[in-house]
PDB file of C-alpha atoms in Angstrom:
ATOM      1  CA  PRO A   1      12.719  17.358  28.814  1.00  0.00           C
ATOM      2  CA  TYR A   2      13.449  19.680  25.901  1.00  0.00           C
ATOM      3  CA  ASP A   3      16.845  21.357  26.251  1.00  0.00           C
ATOM      4  CA  GLY A   4      17.579  22.487  22.684  1.00  0.00           C
ATOM      5  CA  ARG A   5      19.795  19.544  21.742  1.00  0.00           C
ATOM      6  CA  PHE A   6      18.844  17.195  18.947  1.00  0.00           C
ATOM      7  CA  THR A   7      16.417  14.598  20.308  1.00  0.00           C
ATOM      8  CA  PHE A   8      14.908  11.639  18.498  1.00  0.00           C
ATOM      9  CA  ALA A   9      11.126  12.141  18.298  1.00  0.00           C
ATOM     10  CA  ARG A  10       8.844   9.143  17.843  1.00  0.00           C
ATOM     11  CA  ILE A  11       5.201   9.621  16.854  1.00  0.00           C
ATOM     12  CA  ARG A  12       2.489   8.033  18.985  1.00  0.00           C
ATOM     13  CA  PHE A  13      -0.726   7.668  16.982  1.00  0.00           C
ATOM     14  CA  PRO A  14      -4.295   6.361  17.276  1.00  0.00           C
ATOM     15  CA  MET A  15      -4.426   2.870  15.792  1.00  0.00           C
ATOM     16  CA  THR A  16      -6.849   1.166  13.432  1.00  0.00           C
ATOM     17  CA  GLU A  17      -9.333  -1.328  14.848  1.00  0.00           C
ATOM     18  CA  ASP A  18      -7.362  -4.321  13.553  1.00  0.00           C
ATOM     19  CA  ALA A  19      -4.228  -3.333  15.506  1.00  0.00           C
ATOM     20  CA  TRP A  20      -4.709  -5.973  18.165  1.00  0.00           C
ATOM     21  CA  GLY A  21      -1.969  -7.703  20.107  1.00  0.00           C
ATOM     22  CA  ASP A  22       0.617  -4.946  20.555  1.00  0.00           C
ATOM     23  CA  VAL A  23       1.244  -1.225  20.352  1.00  0.00           C
ATOM     24  CA  LYS A  24       2.195  -0.666  16.725  1.00  0.00           C
ATOM     25  CA  TRP A  25       3.706   2.823  17.065  1.00  0.00           C
ATOM     26  CA  ALA A  26       6.116   1.530  19.741  1.00  0.00           C
ATOM     27  CA  HIS A  27       7.800  -1.209  17.688  1.00  0.00           C
ATOM     28  CA  ASP A  28      11.535  -1.347  18.510  1.00  0.00           C
ATOM     29  CA  TYR A  29      11.107   1.317  21.207  1.00  0.00           C
ATOM     30  CA  PRO A  30      13.231   2.428  23.012  1.00  0.00           C
ATOM     31  CA  ARG A  31      16.252   0.308  22.036  1.00  0.00           C
ATOM     32  CA  ALA A  32      16.242   1.438  18.410  1.00  0.00           C
ATOM     33  CA  GLU A  33      16.622   5.119  19.209  1.00  0.00           C
ATOM     34  CA  ARG A  34      19.035   4.464  22.084  1.00  0.00           C
ATOM     35  CA  HIS A  35      21.365   2.604  19.741  1.00  0.00           C
ATOM     36  CA  PHE A  36      20.961   5.128  16.924  1.00  0.00           C
ATOM     37  CA  MET A  37      21.837   8.007  19.266  1.00  0.00           C
ATOM     38  CA  GLU A  38      24.980   6.148  20.363  1.00  0.00           C
ATOM     39  CA  ILE A  39      26.085   5.799  16.745  1.00  0.00           C
ATOM     40  CA  LEU A  40      25.128   9.391  15.959  1.00  0.00           C
ATOM     41  CA  ASN A  41      27.108  10.675  18.951  1.00  0.00           C
ATOM     42  CA  THR A  42      30.164   8.690  17.874  1.00  0.00           C
ATOM     43  CA  ILE A  43      30.114   9.435  14.142  1.00  0.00           C
ATOM     44  CA  THR A  44      28.909  13.049  13.989  1.00  0.00           C
ATOM     45  CA  THR A  45      29.467  16.254  15.976  1.00  0.00           C
ATOM     46  CA  LEU A  46      25.774  16.727  16.726  1.00  0.00           C
ATOM     47  CA  HIS A  47      25.967  15.646  20.418  1.00  0.00           C
ATOM     48  CA  PRO A  48      22.356  14.417  20.668  1.00  0.00           C
ATOM     49  CA  THR A  49      20.287  13.680  23.729  1.00  0.00           C
ATOM     50  CA  MET A  50      21.362  10.206  24.820  1.00  0.00           C
ATOM     51  CA  GLY A  51      19.411   7.333  26.324  1.00  0.00           C
ATOM     52  CA  GLY A  52      16.579   7.310  23.814  1.00  0.00           C
ATOM     53  CA  GLY A  53      14.299  10.133  22.789  1.00  0.00           C
ATOM     54  CA  THR A  54      10.841  11.547  23.257  1.00  0.00           C
ATOM     55  CA  VAL A  55       7.372  10.335  22.260  1.00  0.00           C
ATOM     56  CA  LEU A  56       4.868  12.853  20.923  1.00  0.00           C
ATOM     57  CA  GLU A  57       1.460  12.924  19.334  1.00  0.00           C
ATOM     58  CA  LEU A  58       1.134  14.812  16.062  1.00  0.00           C
ATOM     59  CA  SER A  59      -1.252  17.298  17.646  1.00  0.00           C
ATOM     60  CA  ASP A  60       1.215  18.172  20.417  1.00  0.00           C
ATOM     61  CA  PRO A  61       2.551  21.717  19.789  1.00  0.00           C
ATOM     62  CA  ASP A  62       5.920  20.601  21.158  1.00  0.00           C
ATOM     63  CA  LEU A  63       6.444  18.580  17.982  1.00  0.00           C
ATOM     64  CA  PHE A  64       7.584  21.808  16.297  1.00  0.00           C
ATOM     65  CA  ARG A  65      10.656  21.779  18.537  1.00  0.00           C
ATOM     66  CA  TYR A  66      11.829  18.580  16.847  1.00  0.00           C
ATOM     67  CA  PRO A  67      12.715  18.889  13.145  1.00  0.00           C
ATOM     68  CA  PHE A  68      13.088  15.133  12.666  1.00  0.00           C
ATOM     69  CA  ALA A  69      10.337  12.633  13.499  1.00  0.00           C
ATOM     70  CA  TYR A  70       9.896   8.874  13.158  1.00  0.00           C
ATOM     71  CA  LEU A  71       6.684   6.915  12.605  1.00  0.00           C
ATOM     72  CA  CYS A  72       6.456   3.141  12.211  1.00  0.00           C
ATOM     73  CA  GLU A  73       3.847   0.549  11.173  1.00  0.00           C
ATOM     74  CA  PRO A  74       1.852   2.959   8.965  1.00  0.00           C
ATOM     75  CA  GLY A  75      -0.680   0.287   8.086  1.00  0.00           C
ATOM     76  CA  PHE A  76      -2.218   0.803  11.527  1.00  0.00           C
ATOM     77  CA  TRP A  77      -2.034   4.610  11.561  1.00  0.00           C
ATOM     78  CA  ALA A  78      -5.467   6.201  12.141  1.00  0.00           C
ATOM     79  CA  PRO A  79      -4.870   9.921  12.684  1.00  0.00           C
ATOM     80  CA  SER A  80      -7.611  12.288  13.723  1.00  0.00           C
ATOM     81  CA  GLU A  81      -8.374  15.344  11.628  1.00  0.00           C
ATOM     82  CA  GLU A  82      -6.466  17.403  14.202  1.00  0.00           C
ATOM     83  CA  ASP A  83      -3.438  15.125  13.699  1.00  0.00           C
ATOM     84  CA  VAL A  84      -3.680  15.484   9.918  1.00  0.00           C
ATOM     85  CA  VAL A  85      -3.762  19.276  10.062  1.00  0.00           C
ATOM     86  CA  ALA A  86      -0.879  19.358  12.539  1.00  0.00           C
ATOM     87  CA  LEU A  87       1.303  17.060  10.433  1.00  0.00           C
ATOM     88  CA  ARG A  88       0.640  19.137   7.313  1.00  0.00           C
ATOM     89  CA  ALA A  89       1.751  22.277   9.179  1.00  0.00           C
ATOM     90  CA  TYR A  90       4.808  20.498  10.591  1.00  0.00           C
ATOM     91  CA  LEU A  91       5.953  19.388   7.148  1.00  0.00           C
ATOM     92  CA  GLN A  92       5.265  22.722   5.496  1.00  0.00           C
ATOM     93  CA  LYS A  93       7.240  24.559   8.180  1.00  0.00           C
ATOM     94  CA  GLY A  94      10.343  22.444   7.637  1.00  0.00           C
ATOM     95  CA  GLY A  95       9.714  19.206   9.525  1.00  0.00           C
ATOM     96  CA  PHE A  96      10.962  15.864   8.197  1.00  0.00           C
ATOM     97  CA  LEU A  97       9.153  12.563   8.738  1.00  0.00           C
ATOM     98  CA  ILE A  98      10.545   9.036   8.374  1.00  0.00           C
ATOM     99  CA  VAL A  99       7.985   6.269   7.895  1.00  0.00           C
ATOM    100  CA  ASP A 100       9.514   2.903   8.719  1.00  0.00           C
ATOM    101  CA  ASP A 101       8.742  -0.716   9.639  1.00  0.00           C
ATOM    102  CA  PHE A 102       6.662  -0.804   6.503  1.00  0.00           C
ATOM    103  CA  PRO A 103       5.609  -4.217   5.119  1.00  0.00           C
ATOM    104  CA  PRO A 104       4.191  -3.972   1.581  1.00  0.00           C
ATOM    105  CA  GLN A 105       0.658  -4.878   2.698  1.00  0.00           C
ATOM    106  CA  GLN A 106       0.507  -1.672   4.744  1.00  0.00           C
ATOM    107  CA  TRP A 107       0.736   0.588   1.699  1.00  0.00           C
ATOM    108  CA  TYR A 108      -2.995   1.151   1.169  1.00  0.00           C
ATOM    109  CA  ASN A 109      -3.638   2.652   4.603  1.00  0.00           C
ATOM    110  CA  PHE A 110      -0.515   4.804   4.444  1.00  0.00           C
ATOM    111  CA  GLU A 111      -1.450   6.210   1.047  1.00  0.00           C
ATOM    112  CA  GLN A 112      -4.974   7.000   2.208  1.00  0.00           C
ATOM    113  CA  VAL A 113      -3.650   8.882   5.226  1.00  0.00           C
ATOM    114  CA  MET A 114      -1.145  10.850   3.144  1.00  0.00           C
ATOM    115  CA  ARG A 115      -3.909  11.915   0.763  1.00  0.00           C
ATOM    116  CA  ARG A 116      -5.494  13.608   3.757  1.00  0.00           C
ATOM    117  CA  VAL A 117      -2.227  15.122   4.962  1.00  0.00           C
ATOM    118  CA  LEU A 118      -1.044  16.412   1.571  1.00  0.00           C
ATOM    119  CA  PRO A 119      -4.068  16.564  -0.764  1.00  0.00           C
ATOM    120  CA  GLY A 120      -3.072  16.225  -4.380  1.00  0.00           C
ATOM    121  CA  ALA A 121       0.497  15.143  -3.625  1.00  0.00           C
ATOM    122  CA  SER A 122       1.874  11.921  -5.060  1.00  0.00           C
ATOM    123  CA  PRO A 123       4.646   9.715  -3.705  1.00  0.00           C
ATOM    124  CA  VAL A 124       7.792   9.660  -5.826  1.00  0.00           C
ATOM    125  CA  ARG A 125      10.164   6.720  -6.052  1.00  0.00           C
ATOM    126  CA  LEU A 126      13.592   8.112  -5.225  1.00  0.00           C
ATOM    127  CA  ASP A 127      16.367   7.504  -7.719  1.00  0.00           C
ATOM    128  CA  PRO A 128      20.052   6.865  -6.888  1.00  0.00           C
ATOM    129  CA  ALA A 129      20.999  10.475  -7.603  1.00  0.00           C
ATOM    130  CA  HIS A 130      18.831  11.968  -4.856  1.00  0.00           C
ATOM    131  CA  PRO A 131      21.042  13.899  -2.397  1.00  0.00           C
ATOM    132  CA  ILE A 132      19.644  12.046   0.625  1.00  0.00           C
ATOM    133  CA  PHE A 133      21.759   9.054  -0.423  1.00  0.00           C
ATOM    134  CA  ASP A 134      24.907  11.189  -0.429  1.00  0.00           C
ATOM    135  CA  SER A 135      24.332  13.637   2.436  1.00  0.00           C
ATOM    136  CA  PHE A 136      26.902  12.051   4.775  1.00  0.00           C
ATOM    137  CA  TYR A 137      27.734   8.568   3.495  1.00  0.00           C
ATOM    138  CA  HIS A 138      27.668   7.760  -0.191  1.00  0.00           C
ATOM    139  CA  LEU A 139      25.094   4.962  -0.384  1.00  0.00           C
ATOM    140  CA  GLU A 140      24.308   2.901  -3.450  1.00  0.00           C
ATOM    141  CA  LEU A 141      20.569   2.506  -3.890  1.00  0.00           C
ATOM    142  CA  ALA A 142      20.932  -1.009  -5.310  1.00  0.00           C
ATOM    143  CA  GLU A 143      22.763  -2.134  -2.163  1.00  0.00           C
ATOM    144  CA  LEU A 144      20.115  -0.593   0.068  1.00  0.00           C
ATOM    145  CA  GLN A 145      17.317  -2.275  -1.870  1.00  0.00           C
ATOM    146  CA  GLN A 146      18.960  -5.665  -1.563  1.00  0.00           C
ATOM    147  CA  GLY A 147      18.959  -5.121   2.179  1.00  0.00           C
ATOM    148  CA  GLY A 148      15.180  -4.804   2.270  1.00  0.00           C
ATOM    149  CA  TYR A 149      13.855  -6.356   5.461  1.00  0.00           C
ATOM    150  CA  TYR A 150      10.537  -7.560   4.081  1.00  0.00           C
ATOM    151  CA  ALA A 151      10.977  -7.542   0.323  1.00  0.00           C
ATOM    152  CA  ARG A 152      13.011  -5.717  -2.281  1.00  0.00           C
ATOM    153  CA  GLY A 153      12.921  -2.365  -0.598  1.00  0.00           C
ATOM    154  CA  GLN A 154      11.968   0.917  -2.166  1.00  0.00           C
ATOM    155  CA  PHE A 155      12.320   4.490  -0.967  1.00  0.00           C
ATOM    156  CA  LEU A 156       9.364   6.748  -1.652  1.00  0.00           C
ATOM    157  CA  GLY A 157       9.153  10.440  -0.958  1.00  0.00           C
ATOM    158  CA  TYR A 158       6.723  13.338  -0.661  1.00  0.00           C
ATOM    159  CA  PHE A 159       8.146  16.687  -1.707  1.00  0.00           C
ATOM    160  CA  GLU A 160       7.456  20.316  -0.918  1.00  0.00           C
ATOM    161  CA  ASP A 161       4.820  21.644  -3.338  1.00  0.00           C
ATOM    162  CA  ASP A 162       4.700  18.145  -4.856  1.00  0.00           C
ATOM    163  CA  ASP A 163       7.852  19.063  -6.767  1.00  0.00           C
ATOM    164  CA  PRO A 164      10.714  16.508  -6.794  1.00  0.00           C
ATOM    165  CA  THR A 165      13.246  19.301  -7.349  1.00  0.00           C
ATOM    166  CA  LYS A 166      12.362  20.809  -3.966  1.00  0.00           C
ATOM    167  CA  ARG A 167      12.796  19.686  -0.360  1.00  0.00           C
ATOM    168  CA  LEU A 168      11.980  16.109   0.564  1.00  0.00           C
ATOM    169  CA  MET A 169       9.519  16.239   3.495  1.00  0.00           C
ATOM    170  CA  VAL A 170       8.582  12.580   4.021  1.00  0.00           C
ATOM    171  CA  ILE A 171      10.563   9.451   3.233  1.00  0.00           C
ATOM    172  CA  ALA A 172       8.879   6.054   3.372  1.00  0.00           C
ATOM    173  CA  ASN A 173      11.067   2.978   3.814  1.00  0.00           C
ATOM    174  CA  PHE A 174       8.692   0.781   1.838  1.00  0.00           C
ATOM    175  CA  GLY A 175       9.537  -2.888   2.369  1.00  0.00           C
ATOM    176  CA  GLN A 176      12.108  -1.912   4.988  1.00  0.00           C
ATOM    177  CA  ASP A 177      12.529  -2.033   8.748  1.00  0.00           C
ATOM    178  CA  MET A 178      15.424   0.217   9.690  1.00  0.00           C
ATOM    179  CA  GLY A 179      14.326   0.396  13.329  1.00  0.00           C
ATOM    180  CA  GLU A 180      14.442  -3.375  13.750  1.00  0.00           C
ATOM    181  CA  LEU A 181      18.035  -3.423  12.533  1.00  0.00           C
ATOM    182  CA  TRP A 182      18.934  -0.653  14.980  1.00  0.00           C
ATOM    183  CA  GLU A 183      17.182  -2.392  17.860  1.00  0.00           C
ATOM    184  CA  TRP A 184      18.925  -5.753  17.535  1.00  0.00           C
ATOM    185  CA  SER A 185      22.306  -4.574  16.289  1.00  0.00           C
ATOM    186  CA  ASP A 186      23.960  -5.426  19.616  1.00  0.00           C
ATOM    187  CA  GLU A 187      22.596  -8.982  19.879  1.00  0.00           C
ATOM    188  CA  GLY A 188      24.194 -10.699  16.895  1.00  0.00           C
ATOM    189  CA  ILE A 189      20.760 -11.544  15.512  1.00  0.00           C
ATOM    190  CA  MET A 190      20.901  -9.400  12.382  1.00  0.00           C
ATOM    191  CA  PRO A 191      23.631  -9.513   9.716  1.00  0.00           C
ATOM    192  CA  ILE A 192      26.288  -6.900  10.456  1.00  0.00           C
ATOM    193  CA  ASP A 193      26.234  -5.551   6.904  1.00  0.00           C
ATOM    194  CA  MET A 194      22.490  -4.896   7.095  1.00  0.00           C
ATOM    195  CA  SER A 195      22.796  -3.187  10.485  1.00  0.00           C
ATOM    196  CA  ASN A 196      25.622  -0.996   9.245  1.00  0.00           C
ATOM    197  CA  LEU A 197      23.601   0.065   6.213  1.00  0.00           C
ATOM    198  CA  ALA A 198      20.629   0.881   8.448  1.00  0.00           C
ATOM    199  CA  TYR A 199      22.746   3.160  10.617  1.00  0.00           C
ATOM    200  CA  LYS A 200      24.307   4.865   7.607  1.00  0.00           C
ATOM    201  CA  LEU A 201      20.875   5.408   6.105  1.00  0.00           C
ATOM    202  CA  GLY A 202      19.560   6.908   9.345  1.00  0.00           C
ATOM    203  CA  ILE A 203      22.505   9.284   9.594  1.00  0.00           C
ATOM    204  CA  ASN A 204      21.976  10.367   5.996  1.00  0.00           C
ATOM    205  CA  TYR A 205      18.305  11.034   6.711  1.00  0.00           C
ATOM    206  CA  LEU A 206      19.209  13.134   9.731  1.00  0.00           C
ATOM    207  CA  VAL A 207      21.927  15.153   7.991  1.00  0.00           C
ATOM    208  CA  TYR A 208      19.657  15.783   5.001  1.00  0.00           C
ATOM    209  CA  SER A 209      16.774  16.879   7.220  1.00  0.00           C
ATOM    210  CA  MET A 210      18.948  19.247   9.280  1.00  0.00           C
ATOM    211  CA  THR A 211      20.481  20.874   6.196  1.00  0.00           C
ATOM    212  CA  HIS A 212      17.349  21.276   4.067  1.00  0.00           C
TER     213      HIS A 212
END
């Protein structure tokens, strides 16, 4: 239940017809957010809601209580028109969206959806000087790209008024799977260096979103 503390918000969305076999929006849930909140509670003074987070649809008015939202597997994202309008309002009013678990082949669907959400806006490849990479930890973009989960990762953004000098509203971890690294960080399956980078990146995203 909402109590005013920072809570990780995951987006539940209608899926495309080819999304058979599992629930795409729930990949890495809830272990990823449980582990991320543990790290966040230890490293920062935010004191977040522990034990996971909340799951919301884009059209749920309660989404506006959560300034930071996470969406994964965008290749299977099939939002309704109501969802599109709600997400546009959320972003324009200060919300921040992370798009993660993003294999390269999922780009086409994501781009088509974002054209509906932000008509006329274009994704911008973030450069090493963007403040999101220096908002808490100083992160080298080259190191992050080498840690790409699927391919050589890229970080793409959508900006307020389609202006790269203004607030970053959406960041897409293209060729990345930050949530997977969070989920399995306690099992010894993933390289420690990659898991550490994923946590640092997530903290930077959160600090940037809460201060912009």
